[in-house]
Amino acid sequence: MDAVVDVINAIDAWVWGIPMLVLLLGSHIFLTFRTGVIQRKLPVAIKLSVSKDPNAPGDISQFGALCTALSATIGTGNIVGVGTAIIAGGPGAVLWMWLTGVFGIATKYAETFAAVKYRVKDHNGNMLGGAMYAWKRAFKNKDGKTPWWAELGAGLFAIFAAIAAFGIGAAVQTQAVTSVVTTNVSAIPDWIGSFLDWINVDHTDGVGILPEAIIGLIIVGLVAAVIFGGVKAISRVCEKLVPFMAFAYAIGCIIILVINWAYIWPAICLIVECAFTPRAAFGGAVGSGLMLALQFGCARGLFSNESGLGSAPIVASAASTRNPARQALVSMTGTFWDTVVVCALTGLVLVSTMIGNADLQAELMAGNITAGAELTSAAFGEIPIIGTPILVVGMILFAYSTTLGWSYYGNRCITFLFGKKAIKPYQVLYLIIAFLGAIGVGDVVWTVSDITNALMAVPNIIVVLLLSGVIARETKHYVYSGNLDEQDCEPIPQLEAK
């Protein structure tokens, strides 16, 4: 098993090496300037995100599409993922996560623009979109055929995304929930104990394998109750859940930062210093150095906000919007809320708490804390009364919503590859993997998810870069020339039944 883990870690280090970092950060920076620094339109984008466009073509509202995308992006990456980045890359990884989010706003805009521009309808009139359809439609020859290389790009993205959903969307989320719950709940609740007594099951060991299985079954049951209803059912749940959970978690983190007030500035200084220097942090107990901070900060940043991944544009393509620029603006606010706000809050909470608690530092230096979930649990646990409840409730809600959102992404990709007949088997497999993640998949799942994220990001980023000229030209027309209310006159093609 150790040999397998070593191989997986080696692959992860290779795919997240210099070429991937250059492609990702380079694309973020290039698209920032190619779109005229679209980040400066955030106020307009936030206003659009809460507006309705009822007469525009689409299956769900702009806000519903944003909430569904946010449900998939605001997840364990915002809590445990930040802890994992700090353990592996040092406090400096927090800054690189944040910068990845700031520049990634432009990439989220561009990839959503391409997805909405080249979306299609299925034979029932439902909207389909994403990098796979951009590849197929944008490069058609005069005879209407897609070149082989574009077909390859479309297929690779759909395959990698469908597989990645099992990790980032299912196993990672349930594994993080059970890890945080079993770390922070010291005994089985009375009602569960009574049930176990009734079915004659010994539970004298307290929290263990059986409770993890129960947690997994509960999560899987709640996910199954929603995902079989399709995108509209997922959207309805996310519209109600996402604003509440994000606001509640942010308020909780702000309260903790008020408690840690004396350590906030030292935490900021340590984060910035470790991002650019090889200084060891907390006695060398966590990673340090520019490359480690850059690698793990960018990897967790992508895991968290998914800019460049191509996932959020899949659901954005179902939104009711009169032109691609409107939904692209709405979608880019997701990266802002996810990384620029929520991840930054989590990072400051963790680092300030680590600075202010000698016992936590001693645990790190003794090697008793080696995983992101352990660090996050220990840090929040140092905050009296409110720390652990904020972590546990936030983790459960974030992970649940992420599992819902990624189930839809996987469904759309598997539909592209094999047609509607593959949806139900895929959903069942998705639920099985979610349960398996809950009962025993360790931190290696994070590494596997990093690998599949990189693999699906490559064809997505390539198609966005190839279409950057079109995106820049039409952005100038819609956004900077005051034509955001203009209806896109290009017809949306309809696919035959598959």
Coordinates of C-alpha atoms in Angstrom, one line a residue:
M1 CA 0.0 0.0 0.0
D2 CA 2.9 2.4 0.8
A3 CA 4.3 1.8 -2.6
V4 CA 1.0 2.7 -4.2
V5 CA 0.8 5.9 -2.1
D6 CA 4.3 6.8 -3.1
V7 CA 3.5 6.4 -6.8
I8 CA 0.3 8.5 -6.4
N9 CA 2.3 11.2 -4.7
A10 CA 4.9 11.1 -7.4
I11 CA 2.3 11.5 -10.1
D12 CA 0.7 14.4 -8.2
A13 CA 4.1 16.1 -7.9
W14 CA 4.7 15.7 -11.6
V15 CA 1.3 17.0 -12.8
W16 CA 1.5 19.9 -10.4
G17 CA 5.0 20.7 -11.4
I18 CA 6.3 23.8 -13.1
P19 CA 4.5 23.3 -16.4
M20 CA 1.1 23.0 -14.7
L21 CA 1.7 26.0 -12.5
V22 CA 2.8 28.1 -15.5
L23 CA -0.2 27.0 -17.5
L24 CA -2.6 27.8 -14.6
L25 CA -1.2 31.0 -13.3
G26 CA -0.2 32.1 -16.7
S27 CA -3.7 31.6 -18.0
H28 CA -5.2 33.5 -15.1
I29 CA -2.9 36.5 -15.7
F30 CA -3.2 36.4 -19.5
L31 CA -7.0 36.2 -19.4
T32 CA -7.1 39.0 -16.8
F33 CA -5.5 41.4 -19.3
R34 CA -7.3 39.8 -22.4
T35 CA -10.6 40.5 -20.8
G36 CA -9.7 44.1 -19.9
V37 CA -9.2 43.2 -16.2
I38 CA -12.7 41.9 -15.9
Q39 CA -12.3 41.8 -12.1
R40 CA -13.1 45.5 -12.0
K41 CA -16.7 44.6 -13.0
L42 CA -17.3 42.7 -9.8
P43 CA -19.9 45.2 -8.5
V44 CA -21.9 44.9 -11.7
A45 CA -21.5 41.1 -11.6
I46 CA -22.7 40.9 -8.0
K47 CA -25.8 43.0 -8.9
L48 CA -26.5 40.8 -11.9
S49 CA -26.2 37.6 -9.7
V50 CA -29.3 38.6 -7.8
S51 CA -31.3 39.7 -10.8
K52 CA -33.7 37.7 -12.9
D53 CA -33.8 37.3 -16.6
P54 CA -37.1 35.5 -17.0
N55 CA -37.5 35.9 -20.8
A56 CA -34.1 34.6 -21.6
P57 CA -33.5 31.0 -22.8
G58 CA -32.4 28.5 -20.1
D59 CA -33.6 26.0 -17.5
I60 CA -32.8 27.7 -14.2
S61 CA -32.2 31.3 -13.0
Q62 CA -28.9 33.0 -13.0
F63 CA -28.9 33.0 -9.2
G64 CA -29.8 29.3 -9.2
A65 CA -26.9 28.5 -11.5
L66 CA -24.5 30.5 -9.4
C67 CA -25.7 28.8 -6.2
T68 CA -25.4 25.4 -7.8
A69 CA -21.9 26.2 -8.9
L70 CA -21.1 27.7 -5.5
S71 CA -22.5 24.5 -3.8
A72 CA -19.8 22.6 -5.6
T73 CA -17.0 25.1 -5.0
I74 CA -17.6 26.1 -1.4
G75 CA -16.8 22.8 0.2
T76 CA -14.1 21.0 2.0
G77 CA -11.4 22.9 0.1
N78 CA -12.4 26.0 2.0
I79 CA -11.9 24.3 5.3
V80 CA -9.9 21.1 5.3
G81 CA -8.2 22.0 2.0
V82 CA -6.8 25.2 3.5
G83 CA -5.4 23.1 6.5
T84 CA -3.9 20.6 4.0
A85 CA -2.2 23.4 2.1
I86 CA -0.7 24.9 5.3
I87 CA 0.5 21.5 6.5
A88 CA 2.2 20.7 3.2
G89 CA 3.2 24.1 1.9
G90 CA 3.4 26.3 5.0
P91 CA 1.4 29.5 5.9
G92 CA 2.6 31.0 2.6
A93 CA 0.3 28.7 0.7
V94 CA -2.6 30.8 2.0
L95 CA -1.4 33.8 0.0
W96 CA -1.0 31.8 -3.2
M97 CA -4.5 30.3 -2.7
W98 CA -5.8 33.9 -2.5
L99 CA -3.8 35.2 -5.5
T100 CA -5.0 32.2 -7.5
G101 CA -8.6 33.3 -6.7
V102 CA -8.0 37.0 -7.5
F103 CA -6.6 36.3 -11.0
G104 CA -8.8 33.2 -11.4
I105 CA -11.8 35.4 -11.5
A106 CA -10.9 36.2 -15.2
T107 CA -10.5 32.6 -16.0
K108 CA -13.9 31.7 -14.5
Y109 CA -15.4 34.5 -16.6
A110 CA -13.8 33.3 -19.8
E111 CA -14.5 29.6 -19.5
T112 CA -18.2 30.4 -18.6
F113 CA -18.5 32.8 -21.6
A114 CA -17.2 30.0 -23.9
A115 CA -19.6 27.4 -22.4
V116 CA -22.7 29.6 -22.7
K117 CA -21.8 30.8 -26.2
Y118 CA -21.5 27.2 -27.5
R119 CA -24.2 25.5 -25.5
V120 CA -26.8 23.3 -27.1
K121 CA -30.2 21.8 -26.4
D122 CA -30.9 18.1 -26.0
H123 CA -33.9 16.5 -27.7
N124 CA -36.1 17.6 -24.8
G125 CA -35.0 21.2 -25.0
N126 CA -32.8 21.1 -21.9
M127 CA -29.6 23.2 -22.1
L128 CA -26.2 21.4 -22.2
G129 CA -22.9 23.1 -22.1
G130 CA -19.3 23.0 -21.0
A131 CA -15.8 22.7 -22.4
M132 CA -16.8 19.5 -24.3
Y133 CA -19.4 21.4 -26.4
A134 CA -17.1 24.4 -26.9
W135 CA -14.5 22.0 -28.4
K136 CA -17.2 20.4 -30.7
R137 CA -18.9 23.6 -31.9
A138 CA -16.2 26.3 -32.0
F139 CA -13.9 24.6 -34.5
K140 CA -16.3 23.0 -37.0
N141 CA -15.1 23.0 -40.6
K142 CA -17.2 24.6 -43.4
D143 CA -18.8 21.2 -44.0
G144 CA -20.1 21.2 -40.4
K145 CA -17.7 18.5 -39.2
T146 CA -15.6 18.8 -36.0
P147 CA -11.8 18.1 -36.5
W148 CA -10.4 15.0 -34.8
W149 CA -8.3 17.1 -32.5
A150 CA -11.3 19.0 -31.3
E151 CA -13.2 15.8 -30.8
L152 CA -10.3 14.5 -28.8
G153 CA -10.2 17.6 -26.6
A154 CA -14.0 17.3 -25.9
G155 CA -13.7 13.6 -25.1
L156 CA -10.7 14.0 -22.8
F157 CA -12.4 16.8 -20.8
A158 CA -15.6 14.8 -20.4
I159 CA -13.7 11.6 -19.3
F160 CA -11.5 13.4 -16.8
A161 CA -14.4 15.4 -15.4
A162 CA -16.6 12.3 -15.0
I163 CA -13.8 10.5 -13.1
A164 CA -12.8 13.6 -11.1
A165 CA -16.4 13.9 -9.8
F166 CA -15.9 10.7 -7.9
G167 CA -13.0 12.1 -6.0
I168 CA -13.5 15.9 -5.6
G169 CA -17.3 15.6 -5.5
A170 CA -18.0 12.3 -3.6
A171 CA -15.2 10.5 -1.7
V172 CA -13.3 13.6 -0.6
Q173 CA -16.4 15.3 0.7
T174 CA -17.7 12.4 2.7
Q175 CA -14.3 11.4 4.0
A176 CA -13.8 15.0 5.3
V177 CA -17.2 15.0 7.0
T178 CA -16.6 11.7 8.8
S179 CA -13.0 12.8 9.7
V180 CA -14.2 16.1 11.2
V181 CA -17.2 14.6 13.0
T182 CA -15.4 11.6 14.5
T183 CA -12.5 13.9 15.6
N184 CA -14.8 16.3 17.3
V185 CA -17.7 14.2 18.6
S186 CA -16.4 12.2 21.6
A187 CA -19.4 9.8 22.0
I188 CA -22.3 8.4 20.1
P189 CA -25.4 10.5 20.6
D190 CA -28.0 8.9 22.8
W191 CA -30.6 8.4 20.0
I192 CA -28.0 6.5 17.9
G193 CA -26.9 4.5 20.9
S194 CA -30.5 3.5 21.6
F195 CA -31.0 2.4 18.0
L196 CA -27.8 0.3 18.2
D197 CA -29.0 -1.3 21.4
W198 CA -32.3 -2.1 19.8
I199 CA -30.6 -3.9 16.9
N200 CA -28.2 -5.6 19.4
V201 CA -25.0 -4.0 18.1
D202 CA -22.1 -3.3 20.5
H203 CA -21.0 0.3 20.6
T204 CA -18.9 0.5 23.7
D205 CA -15.9 1.9 21.8
G206 CA -17.7 5.1 21.1
V207 CA -17.0 6.7 17.7
G208 CA -15.5 4.2 15.4
I209 CA -16.0 2.3 12.1
L210 CA -19.8 1.8 12.7
P211 CA -20.5 5.5 13.3
E212 CA -18.6 6.4 10.2
A213 CA -20.8 4.0 8.2
I214 CA -23.9 5.6 9.7
I215 CA -22.6 9.0 8.8
G216 CA -21.9 7.8 5.3
L217 CA -25.4 6.3 4.9
I218 CA -27.0 9.5 6.1
I219 CA -25.0 11.6 3.7
V220 CA -25.7 9.2 0.8
G221 CA -29.4 9.2 1.6
L222 CA -29.7 13.0 1.7
V223 CA -27.7 13.2 -1.6
A224 CA -29.8 10.6 -3.3
A225 CA -33.0 12.4 -2.3
V226 CA -32.0 15.4 -4.4
I227 CA -29.8 14.3 -7.3
F228 CA -32.3 12.0 -9.0
G229 CA -34.5 15.1 -9.5
G230 CA -32.1 16.6 -12.0
V231 CA -30.7 20.1 -12.2
K232 CA -33.9 21.9 -11.2
A233 CA -34.1 19.9 -8.0
I234 CA -30.4 20.5 -7.2
S235 CA -30.8 24.2 -8.0
R236 CA -33.8 24.6 -5.7
V237 CA -32.0 23.1 -2.8
C238 CA -28.8 25.0 -3.5
E239 CA -30.6 28.4 -3.8
K240 CA -31.7 28.0 -0.2
L241 CA -28.7 26.2 1.3
V242 CA -25.7 28.0 -0.1
P243 CA -26.4 31.6 1.0
F244 CA -27.3 30.5 4.5
M245 CA -24.2 28.2 4.9
A246 CA -21.7 30.7 3.4
F247 CA -23.0 33.6 5.5
A248 CA -23.2 31.6 8.7
Y249 CA -19.6 30.2 8.3
A250 CA -18.2 33.7 7.4
I251 CA -19.8 35.2 10.5
G252 CA -18.4 32.4 12.6
C253 CA -14.9 33.0 11.2
I254 CA -15.2 36.7 11.8
I255 CA -16.1 36.1 15.5
I256 CA -13.1 33.8 15.9
L257 CA -10.9 36.5 14.3
V258 CA -12.2 39.0 16.8
I259 CA -11.2 36.6 19.6
N260 CA -7.8 36.3 17.9
W261 CA -7.5 40.0 17.2
A262 CA -3.9 40.3 18.7
Y263 CA -2.6 37.6 16.3
I264 CA -4.2 38.7 13.0
W265 CA -1.4 41.1 12.0
P266 CA 1.4 38.6 12.9
A267 CA -0.5 35.9 11.0
I268 CA -0.7 38.1 7.9
C269 CA 3.0 38.9 8.1
L270 CA 3.9 35.2 8.5
I271 CA 1.7 34.2 5.5
V272 CA 3.3 36.9 3.3
E273 CA 6.9 36.1 4.5
C274 CA 6.5 32.3 4.0
A275 CA 5.0 32.8 0.5
F276 CA 8.3 34.2 -0.8
T277 CA 11.0 32.9 1.5
P278 CA 12.2 29.5 2.7
R279 CA 11.5 30.3 6.3
A280 CA 10.4 27.3 8.4
A281 CA 7.2 27.8 10.3
F282 CA 6.3 26.5 13.8
G283 CA 9.7 24.9 14.3
G284 CA 9.7 23.3 10.9
A285 CA 6.5 21.3 11.7
V286 CA 4.8 22.5 8.5
G287 CA 6.1 22.9 4.9
S288 CA 8.1 25.9 4.0
G289 CA 9.7 27.5 0.9
L290 CA 8.5 29.3 -2.2
M291 CA 8.0 26.2 -4.4
L292 CA 6.1 24.2 -1.7
A293 CA 3.9 27.2 -0.9
L294 CA 3.3 27.9 -4.6
Q295 CA 2.6 24.3 -5.5
F296 CA 0.2 23.5 -2.7
G297 CA -1.4 27.0 -2.6
C298 CA -2.2 26.8 -6.3
A299 CA -3.3 23.2 -6.2
R300 CA -5.7 23.8 -3.2
G301 CA -6.7 27.1 -4.8
L302 CA -7.9 25.4 -7.9
F303 CA -9.5 22.6 -5.8
S304 CA -11.4 25.3 -3.9
N305 CA -12.5 27.8 -6.5
E306 CA -12.2 25.5 -9.6
S307 CA -11.2 28.4 -11.9
G308 CA -9.8 26.8 -15.0
L309 CA -11.2 23.5 -14.1
G310 CA -14.2 23.8 -16.4
S311 CA -16.7 22.5 -13.8
A312 CA -18.9 25.6 -13.0
P313 CA -19.5 26.4 -16.7
I314 CA -21.4 23.1 -17.0
V315 CA -24.2 24.3 -14.8
A316 CA -23.9 27.9 -15.9
S317 CA -24.8 26.7 -19.4
A318 CA -28.3 25.8 -18.0
A319 CA -28.9 29.4 -16.8
S320 CA -31.6 31.7 -18.3
T321 CA -29.4 34.5 -19.8
R322 CA -29.8 36.6 -22.8
N323 CA -26.1 36.6 -23.8
P324 CA -22.9 34.8 -22.7
A325 CA -21.4 37.9 -21.0
R326 CA -24.2 38.2 -18.4
Q327 CA -23.8 34.7 -17.1
A328 CA -20.1 34.8 -17.3
L329 CA -20.1 37.9 -15.0
V330 CA -22.5 36.1 -12.6
S331 CA -20.3 33.0 -12.5
M332 CA -17.1 34.9 -11.9
T333 CA -18.5 36.1 -8.5
G334 CA -18.3 32.5 -7.4
T335 CA -14.5 32.6 -7.4
F336 CA -14.6 35.9 -5.5
W337 CA -16.8 34.5 -2.7
D338 CA -15.2 31.1 -2.6
T339 CA -11.5 32.0 -2.4
V340 CA -11.0 35.7 -2.0
V341 CA -13.4 35.7 0.9
V342 CA -14.1 32.3 2.4
C343 CA -10.7 30.7 2.0
A344 CA -8.9 33.9 3.2
L345 CA -11.1 33.8 6.3
T346 CA -10.3 30.2 7.0
G347 CA -6.5 30.7 6.4
L348 CA -6.4 33.7 8.8
V349 CA -8.4 31.7 11.4
L350 CA -6.0 28.8 11.2
V351 CA -2.7 30.7 11.2
S352 CA -3.7 33.2 13.9
T353 CA -4.9 30.3 16.1
M354 CA -1.7 28.4 15.5
I355 CA 0.4 31.5 16.5
G356 CA -1.7 32.2 19.6
N357 CA -1.7 28.6 21.1
A358 CA 1.5 27.1 22.4
D359 CA -0.2 23.7 22.9
L360 CA -1.2 23.5 19.2
Q361 CA 2.3 24.4 18.2
A362 CA 3.6 21.7 20.5
E363 CA 1.3 19.1 18.9
L364 CA 2.5 20.1 15.4
M365 CA 6.2 19.9 16.4
A366 CA 5.6 16.5 18.1
G367 CA 4.2 15.2 14.8
N368 CA 0.8 14.5 16.3
I369 CA -0.9 16.6 13.6
T370 CA 0.0 15.5 10.1
A371 CA -3.2 16.0 8.1
G372 CA -5.3 18.9 7.1
A373 CA -8.5 17.7 8.9
E374 CA -6.5 17.2 12.1
L375 CA -5.0 20.7 11.9
T376 CA -8.4 22.3 11.2
S377 CA -10.1 20.4 14.0
A378 CA -7.3 21.2 16.4
A379 CA -7.3 24.9 15.5
F380 CA -11.0 25.4 15.7
G381 CA -11.1 23.3 18.8
E382 CA -8.9 25.9 20.6
I383 CA -11.7 28.5 20.3
P384 CA -13.9 28.2 23.3
I385 CA -17.6 27.3 22.9
I386 CA -18.1 28.3 19.2
G387 CA -15.0 26.9 17.5
T388 CA -16.0 23.2 17.1
P389 CA -19.7 23.8 16.3
I390 CA -18.7 26.2 13.5
L391 CA -16.3 23.7 12.0
V392 CA -18.6 20.7 12.3
V393 CA -21.8 22.3 11.0
G394 CA -19.9 24.2 8.3
M395 CA -18.1 21.1 7.1
I396 CA -21.4 19.1 6.9
L397 CA -23.2 21.7 5.0
F398 CA -20.3 22.5 2.7
A399 CA -19.5 18.9 1.9
Y400 CA -23.2 18.0 1.3
S401 CA -23.7 20.9 -1.1
T402 CA -20.5 20.1 -3.0
T403 CA -21.6 16.5 -3.4
L404 CA -24.8 17.7 -5.0
G405 CA -23.1 20.1 -7.4
W406 CA -20.5 17.7 -8.6
S407 CA -23.1 14.9 -9.2
Y408 CA -24.6 17.2 -11.8
Y409 CA -21.2 17.9 -13.5
G410 CA -20.5 14.2 -13.7
N411 CA -24.0 13.5 -15.1
R412 CA -23.6 16.1 -17.9
C413 CA -20.2 14.7 -18.8
I414 CA -21.3 11.0 -18.8
T415 CA -24.3 12.1 -20.9
F416 CA -22.0 13.7 -23.4
L417 CA -20.0 10.5 -23.7
F418 CA -22.7 7.8 -23.6
G419 CA -26.1 9.4 -23.7
K420 CA -29.0 9.6 -21.2
K421 CA -29.0 5.8 -20.6
A422 CA -25.7 6.2 -18.6
I423 CA -27.0 8.7 -16.1
K424 CA -28.7 6.3 -13.6
P425 CA -25.8 3.8 -13.5
Y426 CA -23.4 6.7 -13.0
Q427 CA -25.5 8.2 -10.2
V428 CA -25.6 4.8 -8.4
L429 CA -21.8 4.5 -8.7
Y430 CA -21.4 8.0 -7.5
L431 CA -23.4 7.3 -4.3
I432 CA -21.4 4.0 -3.7
I433 CA -18.1 5.9 -4.0
A434 CA -19.4 8.6 -1.7
F435 CA -20.2 5.9 0.9
L436 CA -16.8 4.3 0.5
G437 CA -15.1 7.6 1.1
A438 CA -17.0 8.0 4.3
I439 CA -15.9 4.7 5.8
G440 CA -12.2 4.7 5.2
V441 CA -10.5 6.5 2.3
G442 CA -7.6 8.5 3.8
D443 CA -5.9 11.7 2.8
V444 CA -4.7 9.9 -0.4
V445 CA -8.0 10.9 -1.8
W446 CA -6.9 14.5 -1.8
T447 CA -3.9 13.6 -3.8
V448 CA -5.9 11.6 -6.4
S449 CA -8.3 14.5 -6.7
D450 CA -5.4 16.9 -7.3
I451 CA -4.3 14.7 -10.2
T452 CA -7.7 14.4 -11.9
N453 CA -8.3 18.1 -11.4
A454 CA -5.1 18.9 -13.3
L455 CA -6.0 16.4 -16.1
M456 CA -9.5 18.0 -16.7
A457 CA -8.1 21.5 -16.3
V458 CA -5.7 21.0 -19.3
P459 CA -8.2 20.6 -22.1
N460 CA -10.4 23.2 -20.6
I461 CA -7.7 25.8 -20.3
I462 CA -6.5 25.0 -23.8
V463 CA -9.9 25.6 -25.4
V464 CA -10.4 28.8 -23.5
L465 CA -7.1 30.1 -24.6
L466 CA -7.8 29.2 -28.2
L467 CA -11.1 31.1 -28.0
S468 CA -9.7 34.0 -26.0
G469 CA -9.8 36.3 -29.1
V470 CA -13.5 35.7 -29.6
I471 CA -14.2 36.1 -25.9
A472 CA -12.2 39.4 -25.7
R473 CA -14.0 40.8 -28.8
E474 CA -17.5 40.0 -27.6
T475 CA -16.7 41.1 -24.0
K476 CA -15.7 44.5 -25.4
H477 CA -19.1 44.6 -27.2
Y478 CA -21.3 43.4 -24.3
V479 CA -19.5 44.6 -21.2
Y480 CA -17.5 47.6 -22.1
S481 CA -19.8 49.1 -24.8
G482 CA -22.9 49.0 -22.7
N483 CA -24.7 46.1 -24.4
L484 CA -25.3 43.8 -21.5
D485 CA -29.1 43.8 -22.1
E486 CA -28.7 42.8 -25.7
Q487 CA -30.2 39.5 -26.8
D488 CA -27.8 37.1 -28.4
C489 CA -29.2 36.5 -31.9
E490 CA -27.2 33.3 -32.5
P491 CA -29.6 30.3 -32.4
I492 CA -29.0 27.5 -30.0
P493 CA -28.7 24.2 -31.9
Q494 CA -30.7 21.1 -30.8
L495 CA -29.1 17.7 -30.6
E496 CA -30.7 14.5 -31.7
A497 CA -31.7 11.9 -29.1
K498 CA -28.7 9.8 -28.0

